[in-house]
Coordinates of C-alpha atoms and ligand atoms in Angstrom, one line a residue:
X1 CA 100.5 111.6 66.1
X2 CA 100.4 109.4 69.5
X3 CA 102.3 106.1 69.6
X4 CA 98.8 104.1 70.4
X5 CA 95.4 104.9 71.2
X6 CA 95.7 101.7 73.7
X7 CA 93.7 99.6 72.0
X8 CA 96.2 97.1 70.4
X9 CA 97.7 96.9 74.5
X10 CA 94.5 96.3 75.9
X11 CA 92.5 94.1 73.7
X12 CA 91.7 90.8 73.6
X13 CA 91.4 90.4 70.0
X14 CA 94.1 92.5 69.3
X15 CA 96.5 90.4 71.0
X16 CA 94.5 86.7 69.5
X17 CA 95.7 88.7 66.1
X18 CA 98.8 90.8 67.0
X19 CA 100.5 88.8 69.8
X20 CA 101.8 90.7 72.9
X21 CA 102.5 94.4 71.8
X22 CA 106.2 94.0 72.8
X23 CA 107.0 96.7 69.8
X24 CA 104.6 99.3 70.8
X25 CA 105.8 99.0 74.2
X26 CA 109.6 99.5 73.5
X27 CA 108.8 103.0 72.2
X28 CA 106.4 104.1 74.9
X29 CA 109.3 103.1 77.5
X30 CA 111.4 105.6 75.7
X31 CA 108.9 108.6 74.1
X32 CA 106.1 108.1 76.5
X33 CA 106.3 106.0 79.6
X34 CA 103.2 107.4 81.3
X35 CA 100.8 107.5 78.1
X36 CA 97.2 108.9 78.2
X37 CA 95.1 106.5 76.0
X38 CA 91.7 106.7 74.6
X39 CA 91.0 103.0 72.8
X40 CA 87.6 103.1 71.1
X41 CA 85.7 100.7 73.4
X42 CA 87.0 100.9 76.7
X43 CA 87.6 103.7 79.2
X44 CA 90.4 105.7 79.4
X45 CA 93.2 104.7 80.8
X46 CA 97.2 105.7 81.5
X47 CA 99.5 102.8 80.2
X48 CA 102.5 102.5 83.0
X49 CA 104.9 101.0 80.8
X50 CA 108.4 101.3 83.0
X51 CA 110.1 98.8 85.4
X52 CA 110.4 101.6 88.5
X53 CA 107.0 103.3 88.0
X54 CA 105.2 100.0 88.5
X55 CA 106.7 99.4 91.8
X56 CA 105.6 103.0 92.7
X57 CA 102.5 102.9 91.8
X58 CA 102.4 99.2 93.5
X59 CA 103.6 100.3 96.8
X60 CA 101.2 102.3 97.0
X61 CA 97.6 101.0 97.2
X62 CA 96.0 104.1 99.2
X63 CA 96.8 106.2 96.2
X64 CA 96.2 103.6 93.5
X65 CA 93.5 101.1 94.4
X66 CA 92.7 97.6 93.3
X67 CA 89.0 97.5 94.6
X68 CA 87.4 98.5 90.9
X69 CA 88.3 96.0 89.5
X70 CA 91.9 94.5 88.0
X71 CA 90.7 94.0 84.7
X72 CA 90.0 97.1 82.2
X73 CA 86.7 95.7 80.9
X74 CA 85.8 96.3 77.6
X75 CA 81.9 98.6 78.0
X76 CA 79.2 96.7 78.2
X77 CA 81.1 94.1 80.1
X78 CA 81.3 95.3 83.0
X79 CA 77.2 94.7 83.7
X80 CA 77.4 91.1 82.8
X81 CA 80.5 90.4 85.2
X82 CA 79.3 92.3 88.2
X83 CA 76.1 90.8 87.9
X84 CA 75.4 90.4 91.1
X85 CA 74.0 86.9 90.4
X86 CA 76.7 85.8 88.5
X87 CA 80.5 85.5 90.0
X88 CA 80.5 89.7 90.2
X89 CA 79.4 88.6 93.5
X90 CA 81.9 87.2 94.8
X91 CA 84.6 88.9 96.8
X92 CA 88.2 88.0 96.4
X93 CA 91.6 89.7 98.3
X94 CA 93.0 90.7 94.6
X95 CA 90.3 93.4 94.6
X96 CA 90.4 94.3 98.1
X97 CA 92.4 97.4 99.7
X98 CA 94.5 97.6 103.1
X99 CA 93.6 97.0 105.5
X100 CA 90.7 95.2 104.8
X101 CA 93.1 93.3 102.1
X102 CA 95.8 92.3 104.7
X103 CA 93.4 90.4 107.1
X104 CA 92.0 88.2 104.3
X105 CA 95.5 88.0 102.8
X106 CA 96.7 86.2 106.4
X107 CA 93.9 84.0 106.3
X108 CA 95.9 81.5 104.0
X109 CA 99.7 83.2 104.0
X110 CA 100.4 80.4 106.1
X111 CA 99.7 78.0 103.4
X112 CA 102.0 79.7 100.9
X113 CA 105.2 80.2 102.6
X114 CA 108.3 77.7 101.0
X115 CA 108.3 75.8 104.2
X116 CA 104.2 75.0 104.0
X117 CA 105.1 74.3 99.8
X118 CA 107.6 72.0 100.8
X119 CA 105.5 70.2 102.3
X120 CA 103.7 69.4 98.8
X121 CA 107.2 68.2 97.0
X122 CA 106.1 64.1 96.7
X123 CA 102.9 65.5 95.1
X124 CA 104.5 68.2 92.4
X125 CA 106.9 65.8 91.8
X126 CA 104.7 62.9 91.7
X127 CA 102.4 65.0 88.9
X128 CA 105.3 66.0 86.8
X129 CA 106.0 62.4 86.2
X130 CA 103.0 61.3 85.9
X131 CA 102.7 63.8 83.1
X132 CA 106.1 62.9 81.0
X133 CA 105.3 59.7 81.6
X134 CA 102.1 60.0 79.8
X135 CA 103.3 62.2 77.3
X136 CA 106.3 59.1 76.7
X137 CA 103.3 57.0 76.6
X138 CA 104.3 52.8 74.7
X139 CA 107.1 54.4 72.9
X140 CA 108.6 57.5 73.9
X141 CA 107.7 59.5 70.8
X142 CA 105.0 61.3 69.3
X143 CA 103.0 64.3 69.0
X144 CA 101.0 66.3 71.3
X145 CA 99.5 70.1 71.8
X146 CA 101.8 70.9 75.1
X147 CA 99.2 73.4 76.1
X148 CA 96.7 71.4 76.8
X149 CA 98.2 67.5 77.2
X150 CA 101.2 68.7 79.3
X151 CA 101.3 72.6 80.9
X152 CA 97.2 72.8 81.5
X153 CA 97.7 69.3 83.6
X154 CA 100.2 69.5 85.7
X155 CA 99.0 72.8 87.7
X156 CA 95.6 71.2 87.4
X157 CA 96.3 68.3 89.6
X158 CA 98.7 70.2 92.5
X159 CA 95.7 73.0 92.9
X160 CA 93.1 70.4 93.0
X161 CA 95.0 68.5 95.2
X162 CA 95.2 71.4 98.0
X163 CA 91.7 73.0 97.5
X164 CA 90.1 69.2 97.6
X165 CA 88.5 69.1 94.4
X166 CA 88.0 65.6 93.8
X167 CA 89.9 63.9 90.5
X168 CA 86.5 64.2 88.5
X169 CA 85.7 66.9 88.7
X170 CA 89.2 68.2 87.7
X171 CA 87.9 68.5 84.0
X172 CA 84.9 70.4 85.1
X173 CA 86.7 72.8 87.1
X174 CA 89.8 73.2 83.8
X175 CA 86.7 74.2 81.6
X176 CA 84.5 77.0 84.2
X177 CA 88.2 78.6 84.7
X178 CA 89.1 78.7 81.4
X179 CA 85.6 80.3 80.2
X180 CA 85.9 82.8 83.2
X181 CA 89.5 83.9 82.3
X182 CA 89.1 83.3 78.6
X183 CA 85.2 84.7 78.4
X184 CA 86.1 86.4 75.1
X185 CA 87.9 83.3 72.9
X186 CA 85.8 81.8 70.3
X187 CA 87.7 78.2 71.5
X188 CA 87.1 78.7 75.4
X189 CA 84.0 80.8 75.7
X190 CA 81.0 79.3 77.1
X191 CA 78.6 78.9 74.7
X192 CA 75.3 80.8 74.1
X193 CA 74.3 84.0 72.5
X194 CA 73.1 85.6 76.1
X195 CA 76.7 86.7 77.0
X196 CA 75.3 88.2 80.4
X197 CA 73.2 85.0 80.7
X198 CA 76.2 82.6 79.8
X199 CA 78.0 84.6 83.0
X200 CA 75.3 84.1 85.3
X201 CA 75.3 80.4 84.5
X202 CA 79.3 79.9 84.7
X203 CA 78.9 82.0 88.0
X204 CA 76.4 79.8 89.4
X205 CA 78.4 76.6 88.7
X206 CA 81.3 77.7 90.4
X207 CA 79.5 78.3 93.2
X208 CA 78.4 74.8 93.4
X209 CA 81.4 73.7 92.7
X210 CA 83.0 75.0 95.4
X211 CA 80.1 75.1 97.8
X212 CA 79.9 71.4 98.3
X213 CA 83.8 71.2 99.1
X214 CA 83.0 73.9 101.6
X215 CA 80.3 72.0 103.6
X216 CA 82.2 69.0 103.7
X217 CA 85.2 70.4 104.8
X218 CA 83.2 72.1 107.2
X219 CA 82.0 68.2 108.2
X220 CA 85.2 66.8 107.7
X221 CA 87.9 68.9 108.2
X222 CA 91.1 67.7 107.5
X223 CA 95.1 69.2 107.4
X224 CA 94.8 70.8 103.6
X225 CA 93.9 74.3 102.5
X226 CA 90.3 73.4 101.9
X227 CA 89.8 72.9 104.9
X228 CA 91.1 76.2 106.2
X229 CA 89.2 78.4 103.9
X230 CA 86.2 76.7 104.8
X231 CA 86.5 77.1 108.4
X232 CA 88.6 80.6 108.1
X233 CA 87.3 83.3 110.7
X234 CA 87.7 86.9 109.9
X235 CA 87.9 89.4 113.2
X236 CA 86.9 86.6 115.5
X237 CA 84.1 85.9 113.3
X238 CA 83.3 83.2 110.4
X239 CA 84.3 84.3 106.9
X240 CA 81.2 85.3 104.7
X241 CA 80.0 82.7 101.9
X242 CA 80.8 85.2 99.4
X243 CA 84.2 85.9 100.5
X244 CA 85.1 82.2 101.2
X245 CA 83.8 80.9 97.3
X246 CA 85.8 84.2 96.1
X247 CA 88.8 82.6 97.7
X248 CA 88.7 79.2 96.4
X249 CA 88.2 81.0 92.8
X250 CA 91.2 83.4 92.9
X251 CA 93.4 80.4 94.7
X252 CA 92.7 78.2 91.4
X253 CA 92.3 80.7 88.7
X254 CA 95.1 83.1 89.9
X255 CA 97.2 79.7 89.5
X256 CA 96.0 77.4 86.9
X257 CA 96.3 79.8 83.8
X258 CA 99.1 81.7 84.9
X259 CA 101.3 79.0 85.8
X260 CA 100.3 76.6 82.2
X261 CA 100.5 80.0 80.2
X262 CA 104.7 80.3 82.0
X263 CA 105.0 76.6 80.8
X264 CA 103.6 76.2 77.5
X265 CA 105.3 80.1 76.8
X266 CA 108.4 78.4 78.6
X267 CA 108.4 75.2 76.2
X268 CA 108.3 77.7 73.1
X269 CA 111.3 79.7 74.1
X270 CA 112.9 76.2 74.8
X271 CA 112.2 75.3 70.9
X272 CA 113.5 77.9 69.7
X273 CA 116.6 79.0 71.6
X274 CA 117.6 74.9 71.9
X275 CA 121.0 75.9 73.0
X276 CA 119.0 77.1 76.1
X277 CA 117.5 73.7 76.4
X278 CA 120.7 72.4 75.8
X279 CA 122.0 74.3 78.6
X280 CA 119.4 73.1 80.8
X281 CA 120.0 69.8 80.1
X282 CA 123.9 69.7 80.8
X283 CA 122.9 72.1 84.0
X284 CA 119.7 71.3 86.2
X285 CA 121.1 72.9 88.7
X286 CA 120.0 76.3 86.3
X287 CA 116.4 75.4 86.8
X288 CA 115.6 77.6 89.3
X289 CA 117.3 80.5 87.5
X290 CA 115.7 79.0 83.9
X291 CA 112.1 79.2 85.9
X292 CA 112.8 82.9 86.8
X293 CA 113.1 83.8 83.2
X294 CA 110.3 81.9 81.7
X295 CA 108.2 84.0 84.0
X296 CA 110.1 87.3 82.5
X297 CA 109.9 86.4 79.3
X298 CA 106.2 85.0 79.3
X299 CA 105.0 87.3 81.9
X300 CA 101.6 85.7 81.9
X301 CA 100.1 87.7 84.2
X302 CA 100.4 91.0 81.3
X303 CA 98.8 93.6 83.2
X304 CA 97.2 95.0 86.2
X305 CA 94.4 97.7 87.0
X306 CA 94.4 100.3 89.6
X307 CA 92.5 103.4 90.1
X308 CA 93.7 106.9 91.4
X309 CA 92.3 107.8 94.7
X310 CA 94.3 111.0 94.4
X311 CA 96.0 113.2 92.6
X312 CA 99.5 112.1 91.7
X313 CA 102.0 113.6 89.6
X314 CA 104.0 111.3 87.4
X315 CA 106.8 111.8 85.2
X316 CA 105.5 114.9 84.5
X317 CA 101.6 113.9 83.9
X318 CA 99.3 114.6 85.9
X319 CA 96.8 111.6 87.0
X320 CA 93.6 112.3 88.0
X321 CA 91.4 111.1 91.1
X322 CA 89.2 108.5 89.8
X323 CA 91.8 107.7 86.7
X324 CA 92.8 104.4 84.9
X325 CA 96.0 103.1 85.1
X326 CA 97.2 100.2 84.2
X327 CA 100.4 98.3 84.6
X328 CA 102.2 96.6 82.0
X329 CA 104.2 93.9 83.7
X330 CA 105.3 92.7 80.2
X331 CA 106.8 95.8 79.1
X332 CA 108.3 96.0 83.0
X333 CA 110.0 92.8 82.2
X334 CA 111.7 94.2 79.0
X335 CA 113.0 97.3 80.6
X336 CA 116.3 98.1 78.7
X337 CA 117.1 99.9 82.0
X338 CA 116.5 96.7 84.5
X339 CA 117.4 94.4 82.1
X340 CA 120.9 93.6 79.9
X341 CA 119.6 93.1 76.2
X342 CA 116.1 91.9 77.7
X343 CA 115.1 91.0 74.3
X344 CA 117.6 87.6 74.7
X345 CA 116.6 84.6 76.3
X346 CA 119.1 83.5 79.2
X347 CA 118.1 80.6 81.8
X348 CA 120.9 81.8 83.6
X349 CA 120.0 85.4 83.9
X350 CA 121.0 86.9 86.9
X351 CA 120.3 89.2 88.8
X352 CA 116.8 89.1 87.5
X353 CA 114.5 91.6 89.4
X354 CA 111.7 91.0 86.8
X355 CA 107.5 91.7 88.3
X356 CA 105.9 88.8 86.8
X357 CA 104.5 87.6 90.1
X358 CA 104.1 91.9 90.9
X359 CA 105.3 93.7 93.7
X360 CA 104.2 95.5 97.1
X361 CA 101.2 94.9 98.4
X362 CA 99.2 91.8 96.2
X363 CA 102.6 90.4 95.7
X364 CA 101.4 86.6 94.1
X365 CA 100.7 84.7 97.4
X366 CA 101.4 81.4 95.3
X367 CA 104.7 82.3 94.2
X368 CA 106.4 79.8 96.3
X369 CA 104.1 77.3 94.2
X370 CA 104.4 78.5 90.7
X371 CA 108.0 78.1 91.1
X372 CA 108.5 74.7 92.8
X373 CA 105.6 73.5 89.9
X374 CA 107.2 75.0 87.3
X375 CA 110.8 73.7 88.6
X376 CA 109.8 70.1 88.6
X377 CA 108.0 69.7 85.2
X378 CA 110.8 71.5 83.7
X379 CA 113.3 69.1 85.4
X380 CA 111.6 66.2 84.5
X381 CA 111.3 67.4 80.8
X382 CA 115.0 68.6 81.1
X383 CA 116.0 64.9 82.3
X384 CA 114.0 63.0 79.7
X385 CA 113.1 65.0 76.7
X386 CA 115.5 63.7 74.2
X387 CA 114.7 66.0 71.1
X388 CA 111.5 68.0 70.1
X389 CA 110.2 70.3 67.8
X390 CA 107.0 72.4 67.2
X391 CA 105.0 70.5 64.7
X392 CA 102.5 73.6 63.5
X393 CA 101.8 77.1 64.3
X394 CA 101.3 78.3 68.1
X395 CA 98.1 80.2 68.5
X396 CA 97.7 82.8 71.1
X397 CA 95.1 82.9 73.8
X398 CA 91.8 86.1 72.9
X399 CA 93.3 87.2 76.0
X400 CA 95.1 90.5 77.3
X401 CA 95.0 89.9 80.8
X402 CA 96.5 86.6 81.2
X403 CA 98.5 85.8 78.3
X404 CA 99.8 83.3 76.7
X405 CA 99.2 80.4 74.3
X406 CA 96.2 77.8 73.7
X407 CA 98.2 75.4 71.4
X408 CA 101.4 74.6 71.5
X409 CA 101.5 71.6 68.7
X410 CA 104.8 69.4 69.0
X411 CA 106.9 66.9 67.9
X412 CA 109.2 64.9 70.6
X413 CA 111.4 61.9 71.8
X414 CA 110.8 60.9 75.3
X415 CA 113.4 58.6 77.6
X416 CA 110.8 56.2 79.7
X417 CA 111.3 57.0 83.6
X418 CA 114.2 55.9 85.0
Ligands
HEM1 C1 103.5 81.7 86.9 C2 102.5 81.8 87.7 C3 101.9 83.0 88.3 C4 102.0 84.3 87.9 C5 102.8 84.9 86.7 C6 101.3 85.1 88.9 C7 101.2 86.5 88.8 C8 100.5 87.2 89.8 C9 100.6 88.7 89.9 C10 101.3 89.6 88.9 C11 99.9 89.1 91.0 C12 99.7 90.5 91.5 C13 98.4 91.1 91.4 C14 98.3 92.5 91.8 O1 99.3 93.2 92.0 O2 97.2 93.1 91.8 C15 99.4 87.9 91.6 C16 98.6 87.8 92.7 C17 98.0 86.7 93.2 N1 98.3 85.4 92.9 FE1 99.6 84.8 91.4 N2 100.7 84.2 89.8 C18 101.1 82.9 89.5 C19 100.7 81.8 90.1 C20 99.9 81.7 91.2 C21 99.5 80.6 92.0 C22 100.1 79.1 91.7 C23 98.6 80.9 92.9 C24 97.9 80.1 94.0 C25 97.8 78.9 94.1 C26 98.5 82.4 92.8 C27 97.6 83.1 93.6 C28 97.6 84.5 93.6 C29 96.7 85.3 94.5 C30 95.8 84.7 95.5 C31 97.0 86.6 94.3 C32 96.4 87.8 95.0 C33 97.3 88.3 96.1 C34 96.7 89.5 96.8 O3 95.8 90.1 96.3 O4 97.3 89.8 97.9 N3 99.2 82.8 91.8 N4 99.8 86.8 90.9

């Protein structure tokens, strides 16, 4: 009998139920690394479960293309998100090919690079503090869901801050995100029966969103990312409406969830390996190592999707033009080949060679920010957090594209800022 049809890798309510399929994915690795699967539901697909053959298959984008699509939609879904009403519509670089990829890619490289991030250090640092601090709030102790109080703000405030969206509408932006990423959680999901009309709607609002930042940056302009996407030119001439909305959406939704779902999935390990915190605490100077692992071990972004434009031969199987294939960063990241017992939790890991942010040619443009984000909320938390605990269960995110956890419910003792 097969390991796994695919489904419990692939779906969203598999992994709301299951968690992260890390057992399922041990054995392919070893019995059947490039796995045909047939989930009831969903296409077929190959699940690419090995550290090397996902930087293969990622070098490659000729042979293995993103433009598809980078999610395995469930049928039926794929009508209401590329409605071309609703955000279907909109074009964004993860789902574009070279070389067409590489020209919008250097639109905003610029703006990414660790010399351009450091430029953003007084913020980030400013909104890690302001988030303890709140967290400390009269008396330094108390309870809170870290998901949403603590790891959903502090991303929330840097990306608004460099794509202009103005403090109010931070919450409004937090929810069309969430109910874009998270369309299938009973918790996130936009309301309404209609699913395809519910997606027209959320695309529609984004649009807006973003549309009036766009004009008045095209007004206004000023020194901030805003204000280049806005008045980015593509071949000598002005990017299209389409592609300029698609860019503000994949700048903020590539990095909201991703980088909350690395630091709520970063505070968990931190509970329950507190020697590691301890560690931590008696090293900062760890926490660019520590930050490295949380994105291993969380591996929020879980998967991508490419499609065969050729033939290619593969450990032995045989993919076919037109093909599936889908790779599992997750199990990447716990390669027992890569990785020294990659089932333990070590902030000082090193060397660490782990694809959470990808590799080749849609390496994660905002790497530079998720780590310098990531490093100074967990310094500040290293610095202040006295003790903590989880106070009730975690629950996992319907999600099995970007994983991770919607409640993080905790206990804590918090030093006021020095
Ligand atoms: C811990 C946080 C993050 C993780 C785990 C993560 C992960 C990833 C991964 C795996 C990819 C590769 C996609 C592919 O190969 O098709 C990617 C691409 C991308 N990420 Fe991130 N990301 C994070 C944070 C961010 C942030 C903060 C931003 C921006 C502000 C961002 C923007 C992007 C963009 C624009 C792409 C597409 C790049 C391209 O197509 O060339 N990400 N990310």
């Amino acid at each position: 009998m097969s390991i796994t049809d695919g489904f419990d890798l692939i779906s969203n309510h598999a992994y709301a139920e299951k968690g992260v399929p890390h057992d399922l994915w041990t054995r392919l690795r070893a019995e059947s690394p490039v796995h045909r699967c047939h989930p009831a539901g969903f296409a077929p697909f190959w699940a690419i479960t090995k550290h090397a053959d996902v930087c293969e298959i990622s070098k490659q984008p000729d042979a293995f293309s993103s433009a598809d699509g980078i999610i395995l939609l469930e049928n039926g879904q794929e009508e209401v998100v590329r409605d071309s009403q609703g955000f279907g519509a909109m074009r964004v670089i993860i789902e574009m090919d070279p070389p067409e990829h590489r020209a919008y890619r250097n639109v905003t490289s610029p703006v990414f690079t660790p010399r351009a991030v450091k430029a953003l250090d007084a913020a980030i640092d400013r909104s890690a503090r302001e988030v303890v601090d709140r967290l400390a709030g009269e008396t330094g102790e108390g309870e809170c869901d870290f998901a949403n109080d603590v790891a959903a703000a502090h991303p929330l405030r840097i990306l608004s801050t460099m794509l202009g969206v103005p403090r109010e509408s931070e919450p409004d932006i937090l929810r069309l995100t969430n109910e874009l990423f998270a369309n299938d959680d009973p918790d996130l999901q936009r309301e309404g029966e209609d699913r395809q009309q519910a997606a027209i709607q959320l695309g529609l609002e984004l649009y807006q969103l973003f549309d009036k930042i766009i004009q008045d940056r095209r007004a206004n302009p000023r020194d901030d990312l805003a204000s280049l996407l806005a008045n980015a030119t593509i071949d000598g001439e002005p990017m299209g409406m389409m592609e300029t909305v698609g860019y503000y959406l994949i700048t903020f939704s590539a990095g909201h969830d991703t980088t909350k779902n690395a630091l709520v999935g970063g505070m968990r390990a931190l509970l329950e390996h507190p020697d590691q915190f301890e560690k931590l605490k008696q090293h900062p100077e760890l926490v660019e190592s520590a930050v490295e692992e949380i994105v291993r071990w969380t591996s929020p972004v879980n998967y991508m999707k490419r499609v065969a434009t050729r033939d290619y031969e593969l450990r032995g199987q045989s993919i076919r033009t037109g093909d599936n294939v889908i790779l599992f960063y997750a199990s990447a990241n716990r390669d027992e080949e890569v990785f020294v017992d990659p089932f333990d939790f070590r902030i000082d890991r090193s060397p660490n060679r782990h694809l959470g942010f990808g590799i080749g040619e849609h390496f994660c443009l905002g790497a530079n920010l998720a780590r310098r984000s990531q490093r100074a909320l967990l310094l500040e938390l290293a610095r202040r957090m006295d003790w903590a605990e989880l106070a009730g269960e975690p629950q996992q995110i319907h999600s099995g594209f970007v994983v991770g956890l919607k409640k993080l419910p905790m206990r804590y003792r918090i030093k006021p800022a020095a």
